[in-house]
Short mmCIF file of C-alpha atoms in Angstrom, two decimals:
data_model
loop_
_atom_site.label_atom_id
_atom_site.label_comp_id
_atom_site.label_asym_id
_atom_site.label_seq_id
_atom_site.Cartn_x
_atom_site.Cartn_y
_atom_site.Cartn_z
CA UNK K 1 -22.46 69.26 -27.98
CA UNK K 2 -22.20 68.35 -31.64
CA UNK K 3 -23.96 69.87 -34.54
CA UNK K 4 -25.96 67.64 -36.84
CA UNK K 5 -23.25 67.73 -39.53
CA UNK K 6 -20.44 66.93 -37.06
CA UNK K 7 -22.34 63.97 -35.60
CA UNK K 8 -22.97 62.56 -39.04
CA UNK K 9 -19.28 63.04 -39.94
CA UNK K 10 -18.10 61.38 -36.70
CA UNK K 11 -20.45 58.42 -37.24
CA UNK K 12 -19.22 58.04 -40.82
CA UNK K 13 -15.59 58.18 -39.67
CA UNK K 14 -16.25 55.58 -36.95
CA UNK K 15 -18.03 53.30 -39.43
CA UNK K 16 -15.16 53.70 -41.89
CA UNK K 17 -12.67 53.01 -39.08
CA UNK K 18 -14.55 49.85 -38.06
CA UNK K 19 -14.69 48.67 -41.68
CA UNK K 20 -10.95 49.31 -42.15
CA UNK K 21 -10.12 47.54 -38.89
CA UNK K 22 -12.30 44.60 -39.91
CA UNK K 23 -10.66 44.43 -43.31
CA UNK K 24 -7.18 44.62 -41.79
CA UNK K 25 -8.01 41.91 -39.23
CA UNK K 26 -9.56 39.70 -41.91
CA UNK K 27 -6.53 40.16 -44.18
CA UNK K 28 -4.20 39.32 -41.29
CA UNK K 29 -6.18 36.17 -40.42
CA UNK K 30 -6.31 35.05 -44.05
CA UNK K 31 -2.60 35.61 -44.54
CA UNK K 32 -1.83 33.56 -41.45
CA UNK K 33 -4.26 30.83 -42.50
CA UNK K 34 -3.06 30.63 -46.09
CA UNK K 35 0.56 31.00 -45.04
CA UNK K 36 0.29 28.05 -42.71
CA UNK K 37 -1.59 26.05 -45.34
CA UNK K 38 1.11 26.63 -47.90
CA UNK K 39 3.81 25.72 -45.40
CA UNK K 40 1.93 22.59 -44.37
CA UNK K 41 1.43 21.48 -47.95
CA UNK K 42 5.02 22.07 -48.94
CA UNK K 43 6.42 20.31 -45.89
CA UNK K 44 4.00 17.37 -46.05
CA UNK K 45 4.29 16.00 -49.58
CA UNK K 46 4.21 12.43 -48.30
CA UNK K 47 1.01 11.60 -46.46
CA UNK K 48 -1.33 8.74 -45.65
CA UNK K 49 -5.06 9.54 -45.57
CA UNK K 50 -7.66 7.10 -44.22
CA UNK K 51 -10.63 6.53 -46.52
CA UNK K 52 -14.22 5.96 -45.47
CA UNK K 53 -15.20 2.40 -46.21
CA UNK K 54 -18.69 1.01 -46.65
CA UNK K 55 -17.59 -2.36 -45.32
CA UNK K 56 -16.25 -2.86 -41.83
CA UNK K 57 -12.90 -4.29 -42.82
CA UNK K 58 -11.23 -0.85 -42.82
CA UNK K 59 -7.64 -0.52 -43.91
CA UNK K 60 -8.45 1.60 -46.99
CA UNK K 61 -6.11 4.55 -47.47
CA UNK K 62 -4.80 6.95 -50.07
CA UNK K 63 -1.08 7.55 -50.13
CA UNK K 64 0.49 10.67 -51.58
CA UNK K 65 4.21 10.44 -52.31
CA UNK K 66 6.80 12.60 -53.98
CA UNK K 67 9.23 10.72 -56.20
CA UNK K 68 11.39 11.11 -59.25
CA UNK K 69 14.35 13.12 -60.42
CA UNK K 70 15.78 14.71 -63.55
CA UNK K 71 17.28 12.25 -66.03
CA UNK K 72 20.59 14.16 -65.93
CA UNK K 73 21.18 13.06 -62.32
CA UNK K 74 20.18 9.45 -62.99
CA UNK K 75 23.18 7.37 -61.97
CA UNK K 76 22.84 4.45 -59.57
CA UNK K 77 19.16 4.97 -58.83
CA UNK K 78 17.70 4.22 -62.24
CA UNK K 79 16.13 0.94 -63.27
CA UNK K 80 17.96 -1.74 -65.27
CA UNK K 81 15.79 -2.96 -68.14
CA UNK K 82 17.23 -5.62 -70.48
CA UNK K 83 20.69 -4.96 -69.08
CA UNK K 84 20.49 -1.19 -69.66
CA UNK K 85 20.29 1.42 -66.91
CA UNK K 86 17.22 3.42 -67.84
CA UNK K 87 15.71 6.58 -66.41
CA UNK K 88 12.00 6.28 -65.64
CA UNK K 89 10.28 9.61 -64.96
CA UNK K 90 8.49 10.04 -61.61
CA UNK K 91 10.12 7.00 -60.01
CA UNK K 92 12.98 6.50 -57.58
CA UNK K 93 14.80 9.07 -55.49
CA UNK K 94 13.91 12.74 -55.62
CA UNK K 95 10.72 14.75 -55.41
CA UNK K 96 9.98 16.00 -58.93
CA UNK K 97 6.53 14.38 -59.12
CA UNK K 98 3.64 14.07 -56.71
CA UNK K 99 1.62 10.90 -57.06
CA UNK K 100 -1.24 9.27 -55.30
CA UNK K 101 -2.64 5.76 -55.04
CA UNK K 102 -5.37 3.98 -53.15
CA UNK K 103 -4.04 1.15 -50.98
CA UNK K 104 -5.14 -1.32 -48.35
CA UNK K 105 -2.90 -2.00 -45.39
CA UNK K 106 -2.59 -5.48 -43.97
CA UNK K 107 -0.76 -6.52 -40.84
CA UNK K 108 0.13 -10.11 -40.04
CA UNK K 109 2.10 -10.29 -36.81
CA UNK K 110 4.56 -7.43 -37.10
CA UNK K 111 4.71 -7.50 -40.91
CA UNK K 112 2.81 -4.65 -42.59
CA UNK K 113 2.15 -4.57 -46.33
CA UNK K 114 0.35 -2.12 -48.60
CA UNK K 115 -1.44 -3.28 -51.75
CA UNK K 116 -2.57 -0.81 -54.37
CA UNK K 117 -6.27 -0.97 -55.17
CA UNK K 118 -6.22 1.36 -58.15
CA UNK K 119 -4.42 -0.30 -61.03
CA UNK K 120 -2.57 2.64 -62.55
CA UNK K 121 -2.47 5.24 -59.74
CA UNK K 122 1.32 5.27 -59.49
CA UNK K 123 2.35 4.26 -63.00
CA UNK K 124 1.27 2.36 -66.09
CA UNK K 125 4.63 0.53 -66.09
CA UNK K 126 4.88 -3.07 -64.86
CA UNK K 127 7.15 -1.91 -62.03
CA UNK K 128 7.46 0.97 -59.61
CA UNK K 129 10.76 2.12 -58.13
CA UNK K 130 9.51 3.28 -54.71
CA UNK K 131 11.94 5.58 -52.88
CA UNK K 132 12.20 5.34 -49.09
CA UNK K 133 9.41 7.53 -47.73
CA UNK K 134 7.90 8.42 -44.37
CA UNK K 135 4.20 9.23 -44.80
CA UNK K 136 2.65 11.51 -42.20
CA UNK K 137 -0.62 10.10 -40.90
CA UNK K 138 -1.73 13.30 -39.17
CA UNK K 139 -3.99 11.16 -37.00
CA UNK K 140 -5.58 13.16 -34.17
CA UNK K 141 -2.67 15.59 -34.08
CA UNK K 142 -0.27 12.78 -33.19
CA UNK K 143 3.12 12.49 -34.77
CA UNK K 144 2.74 9.13 -36.49
CA UNK K 145 4.46 8.05 -39.68
CA UNK K 146 4.09 5.05 -41.93
CA UNK K 147 7.57 4.27 -43.22
CA UNK K 148 8.03 2.54 -46.58
CA UNK K 149 11.57 1.33 -47.32
CA UNK K 150 12.96 1.83 -50.83
CA UNK K 151 11.97 -1.06 -53.08
CA UNK K 152 11.44 -1.98 -56.69
CA UNK K 153 8.02 -3.62 -56.89
CA UNK K 154 6.64 -5.54 -59.83
CA UNK K 155 3.01 -5.52 -60.83
CA UNK K 156 1.20 -8.76 -59.94
CA UNK K 157 0.36 -10.43 -63.25
CA UNK K 158 -3.07 -11.66 -62.06
CA UNK K 159 -4.36 -8.65 -60.09
CA UNK K 160 -2.21 -5.93 -61.76
CA UNK K 161 -1.57 -4.44 -58.29
CA UNK K 162 1.66 -3.52 -56.51
CA UNK K 163 2.49 -4.88 -53.06
CA UNK K 164 4.86 -2.88 -50.83
CA UNK K 165 6.49 -4.82 -48.00
CA UNK K 166 8.49 -4.03 -44.88
CA UNK K 167 6.32 -1.09 -43.78
CA UNK K 168 6.47 0.08 -40.17
CA UNK K 169 5.11 2.87 -37.97
CA UNK K 170 7.18 5.33 -35.90
CA UNK K 171 6.48 8.56 -34.01
CA UNK K 172 9.02 10.47 -36.12
CA UNK K 173 9.95 10.12 -39.80
CA UNK K 174 12.48 7.37 -40.43
CA UNK K 175 13.40 8.70 -43.88
CA UNK K 176 14.17 12.27 -44.87
CA UNK K 177 11.99 11.87 -47.99
CA UNK K 178 14.55 13.31 -50.40
#
């Protein structure tokens, strides 16, 4: 048998206990959720995301790639312009910059190409020094990767777009991305 004051105190303690337990559980869930998000984002800097298309042709994607290195380490990977080896920020080997571009994928036989659809998504230069990258597709939880071999692409003078060639899919990354 409890007195009125004891009952009120016990109820208050139980309510406080439930609130603390709820807060602790919520904090634990959020830390796990945000921890896994941060890990996922840091480990997946190179991804391919399908875009919704109003037409039925499909093939519209956004690519996110990490590229580029510090000018001090620019040796054999820099671009030669007018006979001079030149460092171009956010291009070539490395992962100093994160960039994105809209592309369409085309496949003819076994040949897969990607054409940029946004003119200056990757660079305003007339060339892009694409490092070898494996882009995670994340499709339906499958391990699928679109692999883009290293290549120096020049902007098409008529369309102003870049065309990447030699792309291929695998179930594990072909390139280590760095």
